[in-house]
Short mmCIF file of C-alpha atoms and ligand atoms in Angstrom, two decimals:
data_model
loop_
_atom_site.label_atom_id
_atom_site.label_comp_id
_atom_site.label_asym_id
_atom_site.label_seq_id
_atom_site.Cartn_x
_atom_site.Cartn_y
_atom_site.Cartn_z
CA UNK A 29 69.34 3.33 54.72
CA UNK A 30 66.45 5.54 53.65
CA UNK A 31 63.14 4.41 55.12
CA UNK A 32 59.83 4.53 53.27
CA UNK A 33 57.64 7.06 55.07
CA UNK A 34 53.94 7.77 54.81
CA UNK A 35 53.89 10.38 57.55
CA UNK A 36 55.55 13.28 55.72
CA UNK A 37 54.35 16.70 56.79
CA UNK A 38 53.77 19.45 54.23
CA UNK A 39 56.50 21.45 55.97
CA UNK A 40 59.04 18.67 55.51
CA UNK A 41 58.18 18.27 51.84
CA UNK A 42 58.25 22.02 51.35
CA UNK A 43 61.70 22.20 52.93
CA UNK A 44 62.95 19.54 50.50
CA UNK A 45 61.27 21.18 47.47
CA UNK A 46 62.72 24.59 48.37
CA UNK A 47 66.24 23.46 49.22
CA UNK A 48 69.15 24.80 47.12
CA UNK A 49 68.78 23.20 43.68
CA UNK A 50 72.16 21.44 43.64
CA UNK A 51 71.58 19.99 47.12
CA UNK A 52 68.13 18.87 46.05
CA UNK A 53 69.44 17.18 42.91
CA UNK A 54 72.21 15.50 44.87
CA UNK A 55 69.76 14.14 47.42
CA UNK A 56 67.35 13.00 44.68
CA UNK A 57 70.23 11.27 42.89
CA UNK A 58 71.37 9.62 46.12
CA UNK A 59 67.94 8.22 47.00
CA UNK A 60 67.53 7.17 43.37
CA UNK A 61 70.76 5.14 43.52
CA UNK A 62 69.70 3.46 46.74
CA UNK A 63 66.48 2.10 45.24
CA UNK A 64 67.03 1.91 41.47
CA UNK A 65 69.66 1.24 38.85
CA UNK A 66 70.43 4.80 37.64
CA UNK A 67 71.30 3.60 34.16
CA UNK A 68 67.86 2.11 33.66
CA UNK A 69 64.98 4.09 32.20
CA UNK A 70 61.67 2.44 31.39
CA UNK A 71 60.34 3.15 27.92
CA UNK A 72 56.54 3.26 27.73
CA UNK A 73 54.12 3.82 24.87
CA UNK A 74 50.83 5.67 25.00
CA UNK A 75 47.90 5.07 22.70
CA UNK A 76 44.75 7.13 22.57
CA UNK A 77 42.12 4.43 22.05
CA UNK A 78 39.22 6.90 22.25
CA UNK A 79 40.07 10.45 21.27
CA UNK A 80 38.30 13.74 21.91
CA UNK A 81 34.72 14.71 22.66
CA UNK A 82 35.18 14.45 26.45
CA UNK A 83 32.42 16.04 28.57
CA UNK A 84 34.84 17.20 31.31
CA UNK A 85 36.24 20.75 31.46
CA UNK A 86 39.91 20.10 32.44
CA UNK A 87 41.47 23.44 31.44
CA UNK A 88 44.65 21.87 30.15
CA UNK A 89 43.09 19.25 27.95
CA UNK A 90 42.84 19.34 24.16
CA UNK A 91 40.29 16.50 24.27
CA UNK A 92 37.55 18.35 26.18
CA UNK A 93 34.60 18.75 23.82
CA UNK A 94 33.89 22.30 24.97
CA UNK A 95 37.22 23.74 23.74
CA UNK A 96 37.99 24.25 20.07
CA UNK A 97 41.38 22.66 19.71
CA UNK A 98 41.38 20.89 16.38
CA UNK A 99 41.44 17.42 17.98
CA UNK A 100 39.23 15.19 15.83
CA UNK A 101 36.64 13.20 17.76
CA UNK A 102 37.01 9.49 17.14
CA UNK A 103 35.10 6.50 18.38
CA UNK A 104 36.74 3.68 20.34
CA UNK A 105 39.39 1.91 18.28
CA UNK A 106 38.90 -1.71 17.25
CA UNK A 107 40.53 -4.36 19.43
CA UNK A 108 42.72 -5.73 16.65
CA UNK A 109 43.99 -2.27 15.70
CA UNK A 110 45.02 -1.66 19.31
CA UNK A 111 46.76 -5.03 19.57
CA UNK A 112 48.68 -4.28 16.37
CA UNK A 113 49.88 -1.00 17.89
CA UNK A 114 50.85 -2.75 21.11
CA UNK A 115 52.91 -5.28 19.19
CA UNK A 116 54.71 -2.49 17.33
CA UNK A 117 55.39 -0.73 20.63
CA UNK A 118 56.84 -3.94 22.05
CA UNK A 119 58.99 -4.48 18.97
CA UNK A 120 60.36 -0.96 19.25
CA UNK A 121 61.43 -1.63 22.86
CA UNK A 122 58.55 -0.48 25.06
CA UNK A 123 57.84 -2.52 28.18
CA UNK A 124 54.68 -0.73 29.26
CA UNK A 125 51.68 0.07 27.09
CA UNK A 126 49.15 2.63 28.29
CA UNK A 127 45.74 3.01 26.66
CA UNK A 128 43.98 6.33 27.21
CA UNK A 129 40.33 7.20 26.65
CA UNK A 130 38.76 10.66 26.67
CA UNK A 131 36.02 9.57 29.04
CA UNK A 132 34.74 11.17 32.23
CA UNK A 133 34.12 7.68 33.60
CA UNK A 134 33.82 4.11 32.46
CA UNK A 135 30.29 2.97 31.61
CA UNK A 136 29.26 -0.66 31.68
CA UNK A 137 28.62 -1.06 27.99
CA UNK A 138 30.02 -2.72 24.89
CA UNK A 139 32.89 -0.24 24.72
CA UNK A 140 34.06 -1.34 28.17
CA UNK A 141 33.85 -4.98 27.06
CA UNK A 142 36.11 -4.09 24.13
CA UNK A 143 38.59 -2.39 26.45
CA UNK A 144 38.63 -5.56 28.58
CA UNK A 145 39.50 -7.53 25.45
CA UNK A 146 42.29 -5.05 24.65
CA UNK A 147 43.67 -5.47 28.17
CA UNK A 148 43.54 -9.28 27.84
CA UNK A 149 45.34 -9.12 24.52
CA UNK A 150 48.12 -6.76 25.60
CA UNK A 151 48.73 -8.57 28.88
CA UNK A 152 49.48 -11.79 26.99
CA UNK A 153 52.23 -9.94 25.07
CA UNK A 154 54.36 -9.67 28.21
CA UNK A 155 54.15 -5.91 28.55
CA UNK A 156 52.92 -4.07 31.61
CA UNK A 157 49.45 -3.03 30.54
CA UNK A 158 48.07 0.25 31.84
CA UNK A 159 44.81 2.11 31.21
CA UNK A 160 43.60 5.62 31.88
CA UNK A 161 39.85 5.75 31.33
CA UNK A 162 38.54 8.24 33.90
CA UNK A 163 36.55 7.34 37.00
CA UNK A 164 35.95 3.68 37.91
CA UNK A 165 33.58 1.90 40.27
CA UNK A 166 35.01 -0.87 42.48
CA UNK A 167 33.32 -3.45 40.22
CA UNK A 168 34.87 -2.01 37.07
CA UNK A 169 38.29 -2.03 38.73
CA UNK A 170 37.78 -5.71 39.56
CA UNK A 171 36.84 -6.49 35.96
CA UNK A 172 39.96 -4.74 34.68
CA UNK A 173 42.10 -6.67 37.17
CA UNK A 174 40.52 -9.96 36.07
CA UNK A 175 41.27 -9.09 32.45
CA UNK A 176 44.96 -8.77 33.37
CA UNK A 177 45.36 -5.02 33.91
CA UNK A 178 48.69 -4.29 35.60
CA UNK A 179 48.37 -0.55 36.30
CA UNK A 180 45.79 2.23 36.21
CA UNK A 181 46.68 5.88 35.62
CA UNK A 182 44.53 8.50 37.32
CA UNK A 183 46.31 11.77 38.00
CA UNK A 184 45.59 14.13 40.87
CA UNK A 185 46.98 16.76 38.49
CA UNK A 186 47.43 19.47 41.16
CA UNK A 187 46.74 20.25 44.83
CA UNK A 188 43.32 19.93 46.39
CA UNK A 189 43.27 23.72 46.84
CA UNK A 190 44.06 24.50 43.20
CA UNK A 191 41.87 21.76 41.76
CA UNK A 192 38.67 23.75 41.24
CA UNK A 193 40.57 26.41 39.32
CA UNK A 194 41.49 23.76 36.75
CA UNK A 195 38.48 21.44 36.67
CA UNK A 196 34.90 22.07 37.77
CA UNK A 197 33.14 18.95 36.51
CA UNK A 198 34.53 16.62 39.19
CA UNK A 199 36.12 16.90 42.62
CA UNK A 200 39.42 15.94 44.20
CA UNK A 201 37.52 13.38 46.28
CA UNK A 202 36.16 11.75 43.11
CA UNK A 203 39.76 11.32 42.03
CA UNK A 204 40.83 9.85 45.39
CA UNK A 205 37.83 7.48 45.38
CA UNK A 206 38.86 5.99 42.04
CA UNK A 207 42.44 5.61 43.25
CA UNK A 208 41.11 3.70 46.27
CA UNK A 209 39.06 1.41 44.06
CA UNK A 210 42.15 0.70 41.96
CA UNK A 211 44.24 -0.04 45.06
CA UNK A 212 41.54 -2.32 46.51
CA UNK A 213 41.41 -4.28 43.24
CA UNK A 214 45.19 -4.86 43.66
CA UNK A 215 46.03 -2.98 40.50
CA UNK A 216 49.28 -1.01 40.56
CA UNK A 217 48.57 2.71 41.05
CA UNK A 218 49.89 5.40 38.70
CA UNK A 219 49.11 8.96 39.82
CA UNK A 220 50.90 12.26 39.41
CA UNK A 221 50.27 15.67 38.00
CA UNK A 222 51.05 18.60 35.77
CA UNK A 223 53.15 21.65 36.52
CA UNK A 224 52.81 24.97 34.72
CA UNK A 225 49.06 25.49 35.22
CA UNK A 226 49.38 28.68 37.28
CA UNK A 227 49.74 26.78 40.56
CA UNK A 228 51.98 27.97 43.39
CA UNK A 229 55.00 26.11 44.72
CA UNK A 230 52.80 25.32 47.74
CA UNK A 231 50.29 23.61 45.42
CA UNK A 232 53.02 21.40 43.99
CA UNK A 233 54.14 20.49 47.49
CA UNK A 234 50.49 19.87 48.43
CA UNK A 235 49.99 17.41 45.58
CA UNK A 236 53.18 15.52 46.46
CA UNK A 237 52.06 15.50 50.10
CA UNK A 238 48.74 13.85 49.17
CA UNK A 239 50.56 11.17 47.16
CA UNK A 240 53.36 10.59 49.68
CA UNK A 241 50.99 10.20 52.64
CA UNK A 242 48.83 7.53 51.00
CA UNK A 243 48.82 4.30 52.99
CA UNK A 244 50.83 2.86 50.16
CA UNK A 245 52.64 5.18 47.74
CA UNK A 246 51.66 5.00 44.07
CA UNK A 247 54.04 2.63 42.29
CA UNK A 248 54.20 5.17 39.48
CA UNK A 249 54.22 8.99 39.57
CA UNK A 250 54.09 10.83 36.24
CA UNK A 251 55.38 14.40 36.28
CA UNK A 252 54.02 16.31 33.29
CA UNK A 253 54.96 19.81 32.16
CA UNK A 254 51.88 21.44 30.70
CA UNK A 255 51.74 21.19 26.93
CA UNK A 256 49.76 24.35 26.20
CA UNK A 257 47.25 23.67 23.45
CA UNK A 258 45.57 26.43 21.44
CA UNK A 259 41.89 26.64 22.23
CA UNK A 260 42.22 25.47 25.86
CA UNK A 261 41.95 27.97 28.74
CA UNK A 262 45.63 27.33 29.57
CA UNK A 263 46.88 28.00 26.02
CA UNK A 264 48.92 31.07 27.09
CA UNK A 265 50.57 29.66 30.19
CA UNK A 266 54.29 30.45 30.26
CA UNK A 267 56.63 27.52 29.90
CA UNK A 268 57.93 26.07 33.17
CA UNK A 269 61.67 26.30 33.63
CA UNK A 270 63.71 23.12 33.66
CA UNK A 271 64.64 23.84 37.28
CA UNK A 272 61.02 23.58 38.33
CA UNK A 273 60.74 20.22 36.60
CA UNK A 274 63.94 19.08 38.34
CA UNK A 275 62.62 20.28 41.72
CA UNK A 276 59.39 18.38 41.25
CA UNK A 277 61.12 15.17 40.11
CA UNK A 278 63.76 15.21 42.85
CA UNK A 279 61.16 15.89 45.55
CA UNK A 280 58.92 13.09 44.26
CA UNK A 281 61.94 10.74 44.23
CA UNK A 282 62.94 11.65 47.79
CA UNK A 283 59.49 11.34 49.35
CA UNK A 284 58.45 8.23 47.34
CA UNK A 285 61.78 6.40 46.88
CA UNK A 286 60.43 3.21 45.34
CA UNK A 287 58.05 4.77 42.82
CA UNK A 288 58.78 4.96 39.13
CA UNK A 289 58.99 8.71 38.55
CA UNK A 290 58.01 9.34 34.96
CA UNK A 291 59.28 12.28 32.94
CA UNK A 292 56.05 12.54 30.97
CA UNK A 293 54.52 15.35 28.88
CA UNK A 294 56.73 18.30 27.94
CA UNK A 295 59.87 16.48 26.76
CA UNK A 296 59.40 17.82 23.28
CA UNK A 297 60.55 21.21 24.54
CA UNK A 298 63.57 19.83 26.43
CA UNK A 299 67.00 19.11 25.02
CA UNK A 300 69.15 16.13 26.01
CA UNK A 301 71.02 18.14 28.65
CA UNK A 302 67.78 19.15 30.33
CA UNK A 303 66.42 15.62 30.28
CA UNK A 304 69.73 14.39 31.71
CA UNK A 305 69.16 16.65 34.72
CA UNK A 306 65.73 15.06 35.18
CA UNK A 307 67.21 11.54 35.09
CA UNK A 308 69.93 12.60 37.50
CA UNK A 309 67.31 14.03 39.87
CA UNK A 310 65.47 10.70 39.92
CA UNK A 311 63.24 10.27 36.87
CA UNK A 312 63.40 6.75 35.47
CA UNK A 313 60.82 6.51 32.72
CA UNK A 314 59.78 8.23 29.52
CA UNK A 315 56.98 7.91 26.99
CA UNK A 316 58.36 7.11 23.56
CA UNK A 317 56.72 7.57 20.18
CA UNK A 318 56.01 10.60 18.03
CA UNK A 319 52.78 11.47 19.86
CA UNK A 320 51.69 11.26 23.48
CA UNK A 321 47.91 11.02 23.34
CA UNK A 322 47.25 13.91 20.96
CA UNK A 323 50.30 16.19 21.27
CA UNK A 324 53.82 15.77 19.84
CA UNK A 325 56.64 13.91 21.59
CA UNK A 326 60.33 13.59 20.61
CA UNK A 327 61.13 11.39 17.59
CA UNK A 328 61.98 7.77 18.41
CA UNK A 329 65.42 8.16 16.83
CA UNK A 330 66.20 11.23 18.92
CA UNK A 331 65.39 9.23 22.05
CA UNK A 332 67.56 6.31 20.89
CA UNK A 333 70.41 8.76 20.43
CA UNK A 334 69.78 10.26 23.87
CA UNK A 335 69.94 6.79 25.44
CA UNK A 336 73.32 6.25 23.78
CA UNK A 337 74.74 9.62 24.76
CA UNK A 338 73.60 9.27 28.38
CA UNK A 339 74.52 5.55 28.61
CA UNK A 340 70.97 4.64 29.51
CA UNK A 341 69.45 1.22 29.01
CA UNK A 342 65.76 0.41 28.69
CA UNK A 343 64.33 -1.22 31.80
CA UNK A 344 62.75 -4.68 31.54
CA UNK A 345 59.05 -5.11 32.25
CA UNK A 346 57.67 -6.41 35.56
CA UNK A 347 60.81 -5.58 37.51
CA UNK A 348 58.34 -4.68 40.21
CA UNK A 349 56.77 -8.11 39.88
CA UNK A 350 57.47 -8.77 43.52
CA UNK A 351 55.67 -5.52 44.33
CA UNK A 352 52.57 -6.78 42.58
CA UNK A 353 52.83 -9.90 44.70
CA UNK A 354 53.15 -7.86 47.86
CA UNK A 355 49.98 -6.00 46.96
CA UNK A 356 48.14 -9.28 47.40
CA UNK A 357 49.46 -9.53 50.95
CA UNK A 358 48.25 -6.22 52.32
CA UNK A 359 45.18 -6.86 54.47
CA UNK A 360 43.99 -3.24 54.21
CA UNK A 361 43.99 -3.57 50.43
CA UNK A 362 41.59 -6.53 50.55
N1 SAM B 18 40.16 11.00 30.71
C1 SAM B 18 41.00 10.34 31.61
C2 SAM B 18 41.37 11.18 32.80
O1 SAM B 18 41.30 12.39 32.74
O2 SAM B 18 41.74 10.60 33.81
C3 SAM B 18 42.27 9.79 30.98
C4 SAM B 18 43.00 10.58 29.92
S1 SAM B 18 43.71 12.14 30.42
C5 SAM B 18 44.16 12.84 28.88
C6 SAM B 18 45.23 11.64 31.21
C7 SAM B 18 46.12 12.73 31.79
O3 SAM B 18 46.80 13.43 30.75
C8 SAM B 18 45.47 13.85 32.56
O4 SAM B 18 45.16 13.49 33.87
C9 SAM B 18 46.55 14.90 32.55
O5 SAM B 18 47.37 14.77 33.69
C10 SAM B 18 47.35 14.60 31.28
N2 SAM B 18 47.23 15.70 30.31
C11 SAM B 18 46.18 15.97 29.53
N3 SAM B 18 46.39 17.06 28.77
C12 SAM B 18 47.63 17.50 29.08
C13 SAM B 18 48.43 18.60 28.65
N4 SAM B 18 47.99 19.47 27.74
N5 SAM B 18 49.66 18.74 29.17
C14 SAM B 18 50.12 17.86 30.09
N6 SAM B 18 49.42 16.81 30.54
C15 SAM B 18 48.19 16.63 30.06
C1 DTB B 19 50.32 11.13 32.17
O1 DTB B 19 50.47 11.58 33.31
N1 DTB B 19 50.73 11.72 31.07
C2 DTB B 19 50.31 10.97 29.89
C3 DTB B 19 49.68 9.70 30.53
N2 DTB B 19 49.70 10.00 31.93
C4 DTB B 19 48.33 9.27 30.13
C5 DTB B 19 49.40 11.78 29.04
C6 DTB B 19 49.97 13.09 28.61
C7 DTB B 19 49.01 13.72 27.65
C8 DTB B 19 49.51 15.00 27.09
C9 DTB B 19 48.52 15.66 26.22
C10 DTB B 19 48.15 14.91 24.98
O2 DTB B 19 49.04 14.39 24.28
O3 DTB B 19 46.96 14.87 24.65
FE1 SF4 B 20 38.49 14.37 29.57
FE2 SF4 B 20 40.62 13.30 30.74
FE3 SF4 B 20 40.88 15.41 29.07
FE4 SF4 B 20 39.78 15.76 31.45
S1 SF4 B 20 41.88 15.11 31.05
S2 SF4 B 20 38.98 16.55 29.49
S3 SF4 B 20 38.69 13.83 31.72
S4 SF4 B 20 40.20 13.36 28.53
#
C-alpha cells in the first residue's frame, strides 16, 4: 500500500525523476492503478473569458500586453455567452469547465461580480467549475467559494530558483500566498507548471518538491509542455521530448498519488502513441476543444478516436466529492 507523503526530500524526488525511463513509467503506472481507474480520463474544457492585454510579463504567455503576439484584446465576456459555452462543453462530454482571465489579480469591481455570476451558473449545471484569474485575496477566495467554485487553478509554473528568469512582475511567494488563500477557502487546489522553458531537470524536480511537500497536495496538477508563441521571449525554445513529459507526469503521479495529473498544453504536437505513454505513466485528464485559451488543441473528433483506440472512458464529475467533504474537516484549513 503506497502511503501519501508530504515529507519528500528533493533528493528522493530527483532519484525518481532520473530513474531509468521504463522503470519510472512502470512505477508511475503501478501507483496510478492503486489510486485510480486507469481506463478513466477526465475531459475538461477551457474558456478564455477575458483575453489578452495582461500587465504581467510571463515570458511564455501570448496574452501579456507587452509582447506582440497577434492575440486580440477582448473585454470580459457576457455571463450568458459563457453559460452557453459551458452548456455546449457539457453536452460534448466535459465534466470540468475552467474559465481563464488574463488578469494579474482579481479586483473587486463589476467584472468580478460577473465572474461570480458565471461561477454560480456553471456550478448549477453539474460540472466541476474551475477558474484561473490570477492572484486572489482571502476575501475574494471566500466569495468564489460562496458562489459555488469547485477548483482554482494557479500554477507555480517552474521552480522557485528559475521563477525570476520567466516572470519579473510577481514573486513565487505571491503565487504561494494565493494558493494558501484558495486552500483556506476550502476550494480544491489546481497547481502545476510548464516544461520546456529552459529550466534544468533540477528545476522540474524543485517545482514538484514544492507541490508534493504542501500540507495537503493539490487535488489537480497540470503538466504543460510549452506552446511557443511568436512574439513571446520563449518563441524559439526547442520542443521538449516526449520522454521528458513522461518523466514529469510519472514523477508527479508517484509523489502525489491521489492528484489528477493533467496532460495539458502541448498535446497538439503529440500523436496518439505519445499521449498513450503519458496516460500509462499516470496522466488522467485532458483539455478538449479546438483551442486551449488562445492556442490550438487537437480536434474533438481526433480525441474521440483516441479514446476509442486506447479504450479510455471519460471520467464522471465530482468523483472526488468525498475529497471536497474532507477539506471541510481539516482544522488547519479553517
Ligand atoms: N492570468 C492567470 C494566471 O497567470 O494565473 C490565469 C491565466 S494563465 C494563461 C494560466 C496558465 O496557462 C499559466 O499559469 C501557464 O501555466 C499556462 N500557459 C500560458 N501560456 C502558456 C504557453 N504558451 N504554453 C504552456 N502553458 C501556458
Ligand atoms: C493549465 O495549466 N493549462 C491551461 C489551464 N491550466 C488554464 C492553460 C494552457 C494555456 C496554453 C496557452 C494558451 O492557449 O493561451
Ligand atoms: Fe497574464 Fe496569466 Fe499570461 Fe501571466 S500567464 S501574462 S498573468 S495571462
